[in-house]
Amino acid sequence: MANKQPERPFKVYTIKEGTVIDHIPRGRAIEILRMLKLVDSGNFVTMGSNFKSKKKGYKDIIKIEGKELTPEEVNQVALLAPKATINIIRDYKIVDKFVVELPEVFEDMVKCPNPKCITNMDPQNAKFIPTFEGKEMLLQCVYCEKLFKPEELNEYVK
Amino acid sequence: MDFKGKDIISIPDISKQEIDHVLAIAAKMKKKPNPSLLKDKVLASLFYEPSTRTRLSFETAAERLGMRVIGFAEAGVSSSGKKGESLHDSIKNIGLYADVIAMRHPAEGSARLASEATDKPILNGGDGANQHPTQTLLDLFTIKETQKKLSGLDIAIVGDLKFGRTTHSLAQALAYYNPRLYFVAPEALQMPDHILKFLKKNKVKFSQHEKIENVINKVDILYMTRIQKERFPDPLEYERVKNVYVLTEDMLEGVKPNMKVMHPLPRVDEIEPSVDKTKHAYYFQQAENGLYVRQGLLGLVLGKLK
């Protein structure tokens, strides 16, 4: 049944079980794939870029077959896509839908881009606190106190 | 006000009321020494990076309160640095020996990490190019001492604003006191973005300049700094900017009578020695004040002063 939905706005595969991450800022889906290590996961993943968004402009979408994101993974999505919507799909139907929530602190996810930050010398992982300048989210390293744009945080903790 | 166990890591962690309290306590220490206040307490003085004034004034402050001092003055002297022990493990261990730790380390955020490794209070004596909060407290103490107030002053901060950690801490702390700030630096050494954003958020009036002459007659405090040679990746880049700002006696001709020249020291060439004898020079008194502020901090974080 669900396969016969030509009017469905998504121009990528519908999925039977899994997660759809919607409203990702344009160009960041590929970073989310890297961050969540989805390519290596063995799950069937489709990604779309430059979808027209109802609200404004364009967006990216990711669909992951056979995997429901954990709360920790949802936090990670918030780093790159603070307004993303997570849809949990079971038997082709959306059974849960929620907007990601910004955690108070992002921990154990990404390395600090500042080579002089102590977290790049000691075993401690960096932590980042989201702050806003107007609508733009910036992330402040708890240790070296430098501010970064989300896309600057692109080296992920293994 | 209870400071017992409090870390002094970064100015944004410290409220205006707390700063005012530290300054009031430091003024008391300056008037009336208290040689046995911290008898039997141990200060660990851990300087992974060279220091003269900060280390010696911490250690002297401790001695003058009856404390004993352990520690090292260069990372190479301690075996932990050489053997590759993490800072976390070193501090966790030293925290079991000492009652309070004063430290300087070249990595940014090192003091914050240290504070997570031990329950003992950490006093940050400089973490890379990031923060130097005890310097800022003694700077504020000195500004107040010379101007009889902290609020509403015109203050120029000159020199290496990019790598000079004292300038970052100072600008953030002054944000509490409704200042007019003038940042004088070559473009490549201007105040980092995260500090400017902090100031904008706190509605601080500031402007950026390339020449001391443009601001010197307007200000109550001229805060000079050294170009931080050791933080330049490229020696040629250092050579280009090292003598950009040199304060000479004749430049003081038209300044406000109350204007004081401050400097966290050491100076290299940025203040000519002939300035020392003018009524405007106040950098050596400033360095002396470090003693009283650090005495006050030690007494406060060890819970012996309220």
PDB file of N, CA, C and O in Angstrom, chain B residues 185-258:
ATOM      1  N   ALA B 185      45.718  47.652  18.478  1.00  0.00           N
ATOM      2  CA  ALA B 185      46.552  46.522  18.057  1.00  0.00           C
ATOM      3  C   ALA B 185      46.666  46.523  16.547  1.00  0.00           C
ATOM      4  O   ALA B 185      45.785  47.054  15.863  1.00  0.00           O
ATOM      5  N   PRO B 186      47.746  45.927  16.016  1.00  0.00           N
ATOM      6  CA  PRO B 186      47.759  45.706  14.568  1.00  0.00           C
ATOM      7  C   PRO B 186      46.604  44.767  14.222  1.00  0.00           C
ATOM      8  O   PRO B 186      46.212  43.952  15.072  1.00  0.00           O
ATOM      9  N   GLU B 187      46.096  44.886  13.034  1.00  0.00           N
ATOM     10  CA  GLU B 187      44.916  44.103  12.671  1.00  0.00           C
ATOM     11  C   GLU B 187      45.081  42.614  12.982  1.00  0.00           C
ATOM     12  O   GLU B 187      44.168  41.964  13.479  1.00  0.00           O
ATOM     13  N   ALA B 188      46.286  42.107  12.713  1.00  0.00           N
ATOM     14  CA  ALA B 188      46.522  40.666  12.894  1.00  0.00           C
ATOM     15  C   ALA B 188      46.528  40.252  14.363  1.00  0.00           C
ATOM     16  O   ALA B 188      46.450  39.054  14.667  1.00  0.00           O
ATOM     17  N   LEU B 189      46.621  41.219  15.259  1.00  0.00           N
ATOM     18  CA  LEU B 189      46.691  40.883  16.693  1.00  0.00           C
ATOM     19  C   LEU B 189      45.517  41.458  17.469  1.00  0.00           C
ATOM     20  O   LEU B 189      45.588  41.662  18.676  1.00  0.00           O
ATOM     21  N   GLN B 190      44.403  41.720  16.773  1.00  0.00           N
ATOM     22  CA  GLN B 190      43.243  42.291  17.448  1.00  0.00           C
ATOM     23  C   GLN B 190      42.544  41.251  18.331  1.00  0.00           C
ATOM     24  O   GLN B 190      42.846  40.063  18.285  1.00  0.00           O
ATOM     25  N   MET B 191      41.650  41.734  19.146  1.00  0.00           N
ATOM     26  CA  MET B 191      40.917  40.903  20.101  1.00  0.00           C
ATOM     27  C   MET B 191      40.190  39.753  19.395  1.00  0.00           C
ATOM     28  O   MET B 191      39.556  39.975  18.369  1.00  0.00           O
ATOM     29  N   PRO B 192      40.274  38.535  19.923  1.00  0.00           N
ATOM     30  CA  PRO B 192      39.600  37.414  19.255  1.00  0.00           C
ATOM     31  C   PRO B 192      38.078  37.583  19.236  1.00  0.00           C
ATOM     32  O   PRO B 192      37.502  38.254  20.090  1.00  0.00           O
ATOM     33  N   ASP B 193      37.514  36.923  18.261  1.00  0.00           N
ATOM     34  CA  ASP B 193      36.092  37.013  18.002  1.00  0.00           C
ATOM     35  C   ASP B 193      35.242  36.645  19.222  1.00  0.00           C
ATOM     36  O   ASP B 193      34.243  37.299  19.512  1.00  0.00           O
ATOM     37  N   HIS B 194      35.647  35.608  19.950  1.00  0.00           N
ATOM     38  CA  HIS B 194      34.776  35.161  21.042  1.00  0.00           C
ATOM     39  C   HIS B 194      34.730  36.194  22.172  1.00  0.00           C
ATOM     40  O   HIS B 194      33.726  36.303  22.865  1.00  0.00           O
ATOM     41  N   ILE B 195      35.790  36.987  22.295  1.00  0.00           N
ATOM     42  CA  ILE B 195      35.777  38.043  23.315  1.00  0.00           C
ATOM     43  C   ILE B 195      34.907  39.217  22.833  1.00  0.00           C
ATOM     44  O   ILE B 195      34.105  39.761  23.584  1.00  0.00           O
ATOM     45  N   LEU B 196      35.048  39.573  21.556  1.00  0.00           N
ATOM     46  CA  LEU B 196      34.223  40.668  21.024  1.00  0.00           C
ATOM     47  C   LEU B 196      32.734  40.323  21.106  1.00  0.00           C
ATOM     48  O   LEU B 196      31.909  41.165  21.459  1.00  0.00           O
ATOM     49  N   LYS B 197      32.414  39.064  20.824  1.00  0.00           N
ATOM     50  CA  LYS B 197      31.011  38.626  20.909  1.00  0.00           C
ATOM     51  C   LYS B 197      30.524  38.741  22.355  1.00  0.00           C
ATOM     52  O   LYS B 197      29.399  39.143  22.612  1.00  0.00           O
ATOM     53  N   PHE B 198      31.385  38.358  23.284  1.00  0.00           N
ATOM     54  CA  PHE B 198      31.045  38.453  24.713  1.00  0.00           C
ATOM     55  C   PHE B 198      30.741  39.917  25.074  1.00  0.00           C
ATOM     56  O   PHE B 198      29.762  40.216  25.753  1.00  0.00           O
ATOM     57  N   LEU B 199      31.585  40.834  24.593  1.00  0.00           N
ATOM     58  CA  LEU B 199      31.410  42.250  24.932  1.00  0.00           C
ATOM     59  C   LEU B 199      30.123  42.808  24.317  1.00  0.00           C
ATOM     60  O   LEU B 199      29.387  43.557  24.955  1.00  0.00           O
ATOM     61  N   LYS B 200      29.855  42.414  23.071  1.00  0.00           N
ATOM     62  CA  LYS B 200      28.629  42.884  22.413  1.00  0.00           C
ATOM     63  C   LYS B 200      27.402  42.395  23.178  1.00  0.00           C
ATOM     64  O   LYS B 200      26.456  43.134  23.402  1.00  0.00           O
ATOM     65  N   LYS B 201      27.450  41.128  23.557  1.00  0.00           N
ATOM     66  CA  LYS B 201      26.334  40.537  24.296  1.00  0.00           C
ATOM     67  C   LYS B 201      26.101  41.306  25.593  1.00  0.00           C
ATOM     68  O   LYS B 201      24.975  41.425  26.053  1.00  0.00           O
ATOM     69  N   ASN B 202      27.177  41.792  26.183  1.00  0.00           N
ATOM     70  CA  ASN B 202      27.063  42.513  27.459  1.00  0.00           C
ATOM     71  C   ASN B 202      26.996  44.032  27.280  1.00  0.00           C
ATOM     72  O   ASN B 202      27.158  44.788  28.240  1.00  0.00           O
ATOM     73  N   LYS B 203      26.757  44.433  26.026  1.00  0.00           N
ATOM     74  CA  LYS B 203      26.533  45.865  25.696  1.00  0.00           C
ATOM     75  C   LYS B 203      27.682  46.773  26.133  1.00  0.00           C
ATOM     76  O   LYS B 203      27.467  47.889  26.628  1.00  0.00           O
ATOM     77  N   VAL B 204      28.897  46.299  25.964  1.00  0.00           N
ATOM     78  CA  VAL B 204      30.072  47.117  26.301  1.00  0.00           C
ATOM     79  C   VAL B 204      30.436  47.971  25.091  1.00  0.00           C
ATOM     80  O   VAL B 204      30.495  47.466  23.967  1.00  0.00           O
ATOM     81  N   LYS B 205      30.686  49.267  25.331  1.00  0.00           N
ATOM     82  CA  LYS B 205      31.106  50.148  24.233  1.00  0.00           C
ATOM     83  C   LYS B 205      32.589  49.944  23.987  1.00  0.00           C
ATOM     84  O   LYS B 205      33.404  50.092  24.917  1.00  0.00           O
ATOM     85  N   PHE B 206      32.948  49.615  22.747  1.00  0.00           N
ATOM     86  CA  PHE B 206      34.373  49.479  22.433  1.00  0.00           C
ATOM     87  C   PHE B 206      34.639  49.883  20.996  1.00  0.00           C
ATOM     88  O   PHE B 206      33.723  49.938  20.164  1.00  0.00           O
ATOM     89  N   SER B 207      35.895  50.212  20.718  1.00  0.00           N
ATOM     90  CA  SER B 207      36.298  50.487  19.342  1.00  0.00           C
ATOM     91  C   SER B 207      37.710  49.949  19.142  1.00  0.00           C
ATOM     92  O   SER B 207      38.440  49.752  20.116  1.00  0.00           O
ATOM     93  N   GLN B 208      38.058  49.726  17.880  1.00  0.00           N
ATOM     94  CA  GLN B 208      39.376  49.162  17.574  1.00  0.00           C
ATOM     95  C   GLN B 208      40.227  50.194  16.853  1.00  0.00           C
ATOM     96  O   GLN B 208      39.727  50.914  15.983  1.00  0.00           O
ATOM     97  N   HIS B 209      41.497  50.273  17.223  1.00  0.00           N
ATOM     98  CA  HIS B 209      42.406  51.285  16.678  1.00  0.00           C
ATOM     99  C   HIS B 209      43.750  50.672  16.359  1.00  0.00           C
ATOM    100  O   HIS B 209      44.095  49.619  16.888  1.00  0.00           O
ATOM    101  N   GLU B 210      44.521  51.401  15.519  1.00  0.00           N
ATOM    102  CA  GLU B 210      45.867  50.919  15.210  1.00  0.00           C
ATOM    103  C   GLU B 210      46.947  51.782  15.843  1.00  0.00           C
ATOM    104  O   GLU B 210      48.109  51.409  15.862  1.00  0.00           O
ATOM    105  N   LYS B 211      46.574  52.970  16.356  1.00  0.00           N
ATOM    106  CA  LYS B 211      47.595  53.871  16.907  1.00  0.00           C
ATOM    107  C   LYS B 211      47.265  54.295  18.330  1.00  0.00           C
ATOM    108  O   LYS B 211      46.134  54.710  18.610  1.00  0.00           O
ATOM    109  N   ILE B 212      48.267  54.262  19.201  1.00  0.00           N
ATOM    110  CA  ILE B 212      48.087  54.717  20.582  1.00  0.00           C
ATOM    111  C   ILE B 212      47.708  56.199  20.592  1.00  0.00           C
ATOM    112  O   ILE B 212      46.864  56.640  21.374  1.00  0.00           O
ATOM    113  N   GLU B 213      48.343  56.953  19.710  1.00  0.00           N
ATOM    114  CA  GLU B 213      48.154  58.407  19.679  1.00  0.00           C
ATOM    115  C   GLU B 213      46.680  58.793  19.522  1.00  0.00           C
ATOM    116  O   GLU B 213      46.265  59.857  19.972  1.00  0.00           O
ATOM    117  N   ASN B 214      45.907  57.934  18.880  1.00  0.00           N
ATOM    118  CA  ASN B 214      44.494  58.265  18.648  1.00  0.00           C
ATOM    119  C   ASN B 214      43.653  58.192  19.915  1.00  0.00           C
ATOM    120  O   ASN B 214      42.533  58.706  19.945  1.00  0.00           O
ATOM    121  N   VAL B 215      44.143  57.516  20.927  1.00  0.00           N
ATOM    122  CA  VAL B 215      43.293  57.316  22.115  1.00  0.00           C
ATOM    123  C   VAL B 215      43.938  57.789  23.415  1.00  0.00           C
ATOM    124  O   VAL B 215      43.248  57.976  24.414  1.00  0.00           O
ATOM    125  N   ILE B 216      45.240  58.020  23.415  1.00  0.00           N
ATOM    126  CA  ILE B 216      45.962  58.191  24.689  1.00  0.00           C
ATOM    127  C   ILE B 216      45.439  59.364  25.521  1.00  0.00           C
ATOM    128  O   ILE B 216      45.402  59.289  26.758  1.00  0.00           O
ATOM    129  N   ASN B 217      44.983  60.439  24.870  1.00  0.00           N
ATOM    130  CA  ASN B 217      44.532  61.597  25.639  1.00  0.00           C
ATOM    131  C   ASN B 217      43.109  61.451  26.177  1.00  0.00           C
ATOM    132  O   ASN B 217      42.640  62.285  26.939  1.00  0.00           O
ATOM    133  N   LYS B 218      42.444  60.384  25.782  1.00  0.00           N
ATOM    134  CA  LYS B 218      41.046  60.213  26.215  1.00  0.00           C
ATOM    135  C   LYS B 218      40.926  59.319  27.438  1.00  0.00           C
ATOM    136  O   LYS B 218      39.874  59.274  28.070  1.00  0.00           O
ATOM    137  N   VAL B 219      41.981  58.571  27.756  1.00  0.00           N
ATOM    138  CA  VAL B 219      41.759  57.445  28.679  1.00  0.00           C
ATOM    139  C   VAL B 219      42.234  57.711  30.109  1.00  0.00           C
ATOM    140  O   VAL B 219      43.107  58.540  30.363  1.00  0.00           O
ATOM    141  N   ASP B 220      41.632  56.933  31.023  1.00  0.00           N
ATOM    142  CA  ASP B 220      42.045  56.964  32.433  1.00  0.00           C
ATOM    143  C   ASP B 220      43.136  55.918  32.686  1.00  0.00           C
ATOM    144  O   ASP B 220      43.953  56.080  33.581  1.00  0.00           O
ATOM    145  N   ILE B 221      43.078  54.841  31.919  1.00  0.00           N
ATOM    146  CA  ILE B 221      44.059  53.767  32.064  1.00  0.00           C
ATOM    147  C   ILE B 221      44.590  53.393  30.675  1.00  0.00           C
ATOM    148  O   ILE B 221      43.810  53.174  29.747  1.00  0.00           O
ATOM    149  N   LEU B 222      45.916  53.344  30.569  1.00  0.00           N
ATOM    150  CA  LEU B 222      46.552  52.846  29.345  1.00  0.00           C
ATOM    151  C   LEU B 222      47.208  51.526  29.712  1.00  0.00           C
ATOM    152  O   LEU B 222      48.213  51.498  30.418  1.00  0.00           O
ATOM    153  N   TYR B 223      46.576  50.435  29.262  1.00  0.00           N
ATOM    154  CA  TYR B 223      47.049  49.107  29.656  1.00  0.00           C
ATOM    155  C   TYR B 223      47.902  48.547  28.521  1.00  0.00           C
ATOM    156  O   TYR B 223      47.389  48.138  27.487  1.00  0.00           O
ATOM    157  N   MET B 224      49.223  48.597  28.714  1.00  0.00           N
ATOM    158  CA  MET B 224      50.149  48.134  27.680  1.00  0.00           C
ATOM    159  C   MET B 224      50.401  46.627  27.849  1.00  0.00           C
ATOM    160  O   MET B 224      50.387  46.116  28.969  1.00  0.00           O
ATOM    161  N   THR B 225      50.660  45.926  26.724  1.00  0.00           N
ATOM    162  CA  THR B 225      51.042  44.511  26.839  1.00  0.00           C
ATOM    163  C   THR B 225      52.191  44.220  25.886  1.00  0.00           C
ATOM    164  O   THR B 225      52.434  44.960  24.931  1.00  0.00           O
ATOM    165  N   ARG B 226      52.840  43.130  26.187  1.00  0.00           N
ATOM    166  CA  ARG B 226      53.982  42.686  25.392  1.00  0.00           C
ATOM    167  C   ARG B 226      53.469  41.868  24.203  1.00  0.00           C
ATOM    168  O   ARG B 226      52.470  41.152  24.317  1.00  0.00           O
ATOM    169  N   ILE B 227      54.152  41.984  23.069  1.00  0.00           N
ATOM    170  CA  ILE B 227      53.843  41.085  21.951  1.00  0.00           C
ATOM    171  C   ILE B 227      54.387  39.707  22.342  1.00  0.00           C
ATOM    172  O   ILE B 227      55.556  39.576  22.698  1.00  0.00           O
ATOM    173  N   GLN B 228      53.524  38.697  22.303  1.00  0.00           N
ATOM    174  CA  GLN B 228      53.856  37.377  22.863  1.00  0.00           C
ATOM    175  C   GLN B 228      54.664  36.545  21.859  1.00  0.00           C
ATOM    176  O   GLN B 228      54.118  35.715  21.152  1.00  0.00           O
ATOM    177  N   LYS B 229      55.948  36.793  21.871  1.00  0.00           N
ATOM    178  CA  LYS B 229      56.846  36.140  20.915  1.00  0.00           C
ATOM    179  C   LYS B 229      56.659  34.614  20.894  1.00  0.00           C
ATOM    180  O   LYS B 229      56.621  33.983  19.829  1.00  0.00           O
ATOM    181  N   GLU B 230      56.520  34.039  22.080  1.00  0.00           N
ATOM    182  CA  GLU B 230      56.479  32.575  22.183  1.00  0.00           C
ATOM    183  C   GLU B 230      55.236  31.958  21.570  1.00  0.00           C
ATOM    184  O   GLU B 230      55.170  30.752  21.371  1.00  0.00           O
ATOM    185  N   ARG B 231      54.219  32.781  21.271  1.00  0.00           N
ATOM    186  CA  ARG B 231      52.997  32.200  20.702  1.00  0.00           C
ATOM    187  C   ARG B 231      52.904  32.390  19.185  1.00  0.00           C
ATOM    188  O   ARG B 231      51.932  32.005  18.563  1.00  0.00           O
ATOM    189  N   PHE B 232      53.925  33.006  18.595  1.00  0.00           N
ATOM    190  CA  PHE B 232      53.910  33.181  17.141  1.00  0.00           C
ATOM    191  C   PHE B 232      54.428  31.934  16.444  1.00  0.00           C
ATOM    192  O   PHE B 232      55.560  31.510  16.709  1.00  0.00           O
ATOM    193  N   PRO B 233      53.628  31.340  15.581  1.00  0.00           N
ATOM    194  CA  PRO B 233      54.122  30.171  14.853  1.00  0.00           C
ATOM    195  C   PRO B 233      55.250  30.549  13.885  1.00  0.00           C
ATOM    196  O   PRO B 233      56.148  29.760  13.630  1.00  0.00           O
ATOM    197  N   ASP B 234      55.222  31.783  13.379  1.00  0.00           N
ATOM    198  CA  ASP B 234      56.181  32.187  12.359  1.00  0.00           C
ATOM    199  C   ASP B 234      57.047  33.339  12.898  1.00  0.00           C
ATOM    200  O   ASP B 234      56.535  34.432  13.161  1.00  0.00           O
ATOM    201  N   PRO B 235      58.370  33.129  13.077  1.00  0.00           N
ATOM    202  CA  PRO B 235      59.235  34.170  13.645  1.00  0.00           C
ATOM    203  C   PRO B 235      59.231  35.462  12.816  1.00  0.00           C
ATOM    204  O   PRO B 235      59.349  36.558  13.357  1.00  0.00           O
ATOM    205  N   LEU B 236      59.055  35.325  11.524  1.00  0.00           N
ATOM    206  CA  LEU B 236      59.051  36.500  10.643  1.00  0.00           C
ATOM    207  C   LEU B 236      57.847  37.392  10.961  1.00  0.00           C
ATOM    208  O   LEU B 236      57.944  38.614  11.010  1.00  0.00           O
ATOM    209  N   GLU B 237      56.751  36.751  11.204  1.00  0.00           N
ATOM    210  CA  GLU B 237      55.511  37.450  11.563  1.00  0.00           C
ATOM    211  C   GLU B 237      55.742  38.259  12.848  1.00  0.00           C
ATOM    212  O   GLU B 237      55.300  39.398  12.972  1.00  0.00           O
ATOM    213  N   TYR B 238      56.485  37.669  13.791  1.00  0.00           N
ATOM    214  CA  TYR B 238      56.800  38.360  15.053  1.00  0.00           C
ATOM    215  C   TYR B 238      57.665  39.592  14.786  1.00  0.00           C
ATOM    216  O   TYR B 238      57.411  40.674  15.315  1.00  0.00           O
ATOM    217  N   GLU B 239      58.688  39.418  13.947  1.00  0.00           N
ATOM    218  CA  GLU B 239      59.600  40.525  13.646  1.00  0.00           C
ATOM    219  C   GLU B 239      58.837  41.720  13.082  1.00  0.00           C
ATOM    220  O   GLU B 239      59.157  42.863  13.349  1.00  0.00           O
ATOM    221  N   ARG B 240      57.792  41.428  12.304  1.00  0.00           N
ATOM    222  CA  ARG B 240      57.022  42.494  11.667  1.00  0.00           C
ATOM    223  C   ARG B 240      56.291  43.369  12.669  1.00  0.00           C
ATOM    224  O   ARG B 240      56.086  44.541  12.457  1.00  0.00           O
ATOM    225  N   VAL B 241      55.849  42.772  13.770  1.00  0.00           N
ATOM    226  CA  VAL B 241      54.970  43.526  14.681  1.00  0.00           C
ATOM    227  C   VAL B 241      55.620  43.873  16.016  1.00  0.00           C
ATOM    228  O   VAL B 241      55.048  44.625  16.802  1.00  0.00           O
ATOM    229  N   LYS B 242      56.830  43.365  16.267  1.00  0.00           N
ATOM    230  CA  LYS B 242      57.344  43.428  17.644  1.00  0.00           C
ATOM    231  C   LYS B 242      57.535  44.853  18.179  1.00  0.00           C
ATOM    232  O   LYS B 242      57.369  45.082  19.367  1.00  0.00           O
ATOM    233  N   ASN B 243      57.869  45.802  17.314  1.00  0.00           N
ATOM    234  CA  ASN B 243      58.092  47.153  17.822  1.00  0.00           C
ATOM    235  C   ASN B 243      57.037  48.155  17.363  1.00  0.00           C
ATOM    236  O   ASN B 243      57.307  49.338  17.218  1.00  0.00           O
ATOM    237  N   VAL B 244      55.836  47.664  17.157  1.00  0.00           N
ATOM    238  CA  VAL B 244      54.783  48.551  16.662  1.00  0.00           C
ATOM    239  C   VAL B 244      54.412  49.591  17.710  1.00  0.00           C
ATOM    240  O   VAL B 244      54.169  50.753  17.399  1.00  0.00           O
ATOM    241  N   TYR B 245      54.365  49.176  18.975  1.00  0.00           N
ATOM    242  CA  TYR B 245      53.947  50.098  20.034  1.00  0.00           C
ATOM    243  C   TYR B 245      55.050  50.301  21.054  1.00  0.00           C
ATOM    244  O   TYR B 245      55.431  49.360  21.754  1.00  0.00           O
ATOM    245  N   VAL B 246      55.557  51.524  21.105  1.00  0.00           N
ATOM    246  CA  VAL B 246      56.544  51.876  22.119  1.00  0.00           C
ATOM    247  C   VAL B 246      56.068  53.172  22.771  1.00  0.00           C
ATOM    248  O   VAL B 246      55.924  54.199  22.111  1.00  0.00           O
ATOM    249  N   LEU B 247      55.798  53.099  24.076  1.00  0.00           N
ATOM    250  CA  LEU B 247      55.339  54.285  24.796  1.00  0.00           C
ATOM    251  C   LEU B 247      56.551  55.092  25.252  1.00  0.00           C
ATOM    252  O   LEU B 247      57.425  54.574  25.955  1.00  0.00           O
ATOM    253  N   THR B 248      56.588  56.369  24.838  1.00  0.00           N
ATOM    254  CA  THR B 248      57.707  57.230  25.225  1.00  0.00           C
ATOM    255  C   THR B 248      57.182  58.362  26.118  1.00  0.00           C
ATOM    256  O   THR B 248      55.977  58.632  26.141  1.00  0.00           O
ATOM    257  N   GLU B 249      58.117  58.997  26.817  1.00  0.00           N
ATOM    258  CA  GLU B 249      57.733  60.028  27.770  1.00  0.00           C
ATOM    259  C   GLU B 249      56.984  61.181  27.086  1.00  0.00           C
ATOM    260  O   GLU B 249      56.002  61.689  27.621  1.00  0.00           O
ATOM    261  N   ASP B 250      57.451  61.575  25.907  1.00  0.00           N
ATOM    262  CA  ASP B 250      56.805  62.721  25.250  1.00  0.00           C
ATOM    263  C   ASP B 250      55.377  62.425  24.797  1.00  0.00           C
ATOM    264  O   ASP B 250      54.577  63.347  24.619  1.00  0.00           O
ATOM    265  N   MET B 251      55.032  61.159  24.668  1.00  0.00           N
ATOM    266  CA  MET B 251      53.648  60.837  24.303  1.00  0.00           C
ATOM    267  C   MET B 251      52.678  61.127  25.445  1.00  0.00           C
ATOM    268  O   MET B 251      51.461  61.166  25.261  1.00  0.00           O
ATOM    269  N   LEU B 252      53.211  61.332  26.660  1.00  0.00           N
ATOM    270  CA  LEU B 252      52.354  61.538  27.830  1.00  0.00           C
ATOM    271  C   LEU B 252      51.976  63.012  28.037  1.00  0.00           C
ATOM    272  O   LEU B 252      51.243  63.338  28.966  1.00  0.00           O
ATOM    273  N   GLU B 253      52.452  63.875  27.161  1.00  0.00           N
ATOM    274  CA  GLU B 253      52.261  65.313  27.357  1.00  0.00           C
ATOM    275  C   GLU B 253      50.812  65.763  27.513  1.00  0.00           C
ATOM    276  O   GLU B 253      50.493  66.531  28.400  1.00  0.00           O
ATOM    277  N   GLY B 254      49.950  65.263  26.663  1.00  0.00           N
ATOM    278  CA  GLY B 254      48.565  65.756  26.699  1.00  0.00           C
ATOM    279  C   GLY B 254      47.586  64.842  27.409  1.00  0.00           C
ATOM    280  O   GLY B 254      46.366  65.001  27.261  1.00  0.00           O
ATOM    281  N   VAL B 255      48.073  63.914  28.206  1.00  0.00           N
ATOM    282  CA  VAL B 255      47.147  62.923  28.786  1.00  0.00           C
ATOM    283  C   VAL B 255      46.432  63.499  30.002  1.00  0.00           C
ATOM    284  O   VAL B 255      46.857  64.503  30.583  1.00  0.00           O
ATOM    285  N   LYS B 256      45.348  62.829  30.415  1.00  0.00           N
ATOM    286  CA  LYS B 256      44.613  63.256  31.616  1.00  0.00           C
ATOM    287  C   LYS B 256      45.538  63.154  32.828  1.00  0.00           C
ATOM    288  O   LYS B 256      46.343  62.213  32.916  1.00  0.00           O
ATOM    289  N   PRO B 257      45.386  64.074  33.778  1.00  0.00           N
ATOM    290  CA  PRO B 257      46.280  64.050  34.954  1.00  0.00           C
ATOM    291  C   PRO B 257      46.177  62.746  35.750  1.00  0.00           C
ATOM    292  O   PRO B 257      47.162  62.288  36.345  1.00  0.00           O
ATOM    293  N   ASN B 258      44.996  62.140  35.757  1.00  0.00           N
ATOM    294  CA  ASN B 258      44.794  60.908  36.541  1.00  0.00           C
ATOM    295  C   ASN B 258      45.200  59.649  35.773  1.00  0.00           C
ATOM    296  O   ASN B 258      45.119  58.539  36.310  1.00  0.00           O
TER     297      ASN B 258
END
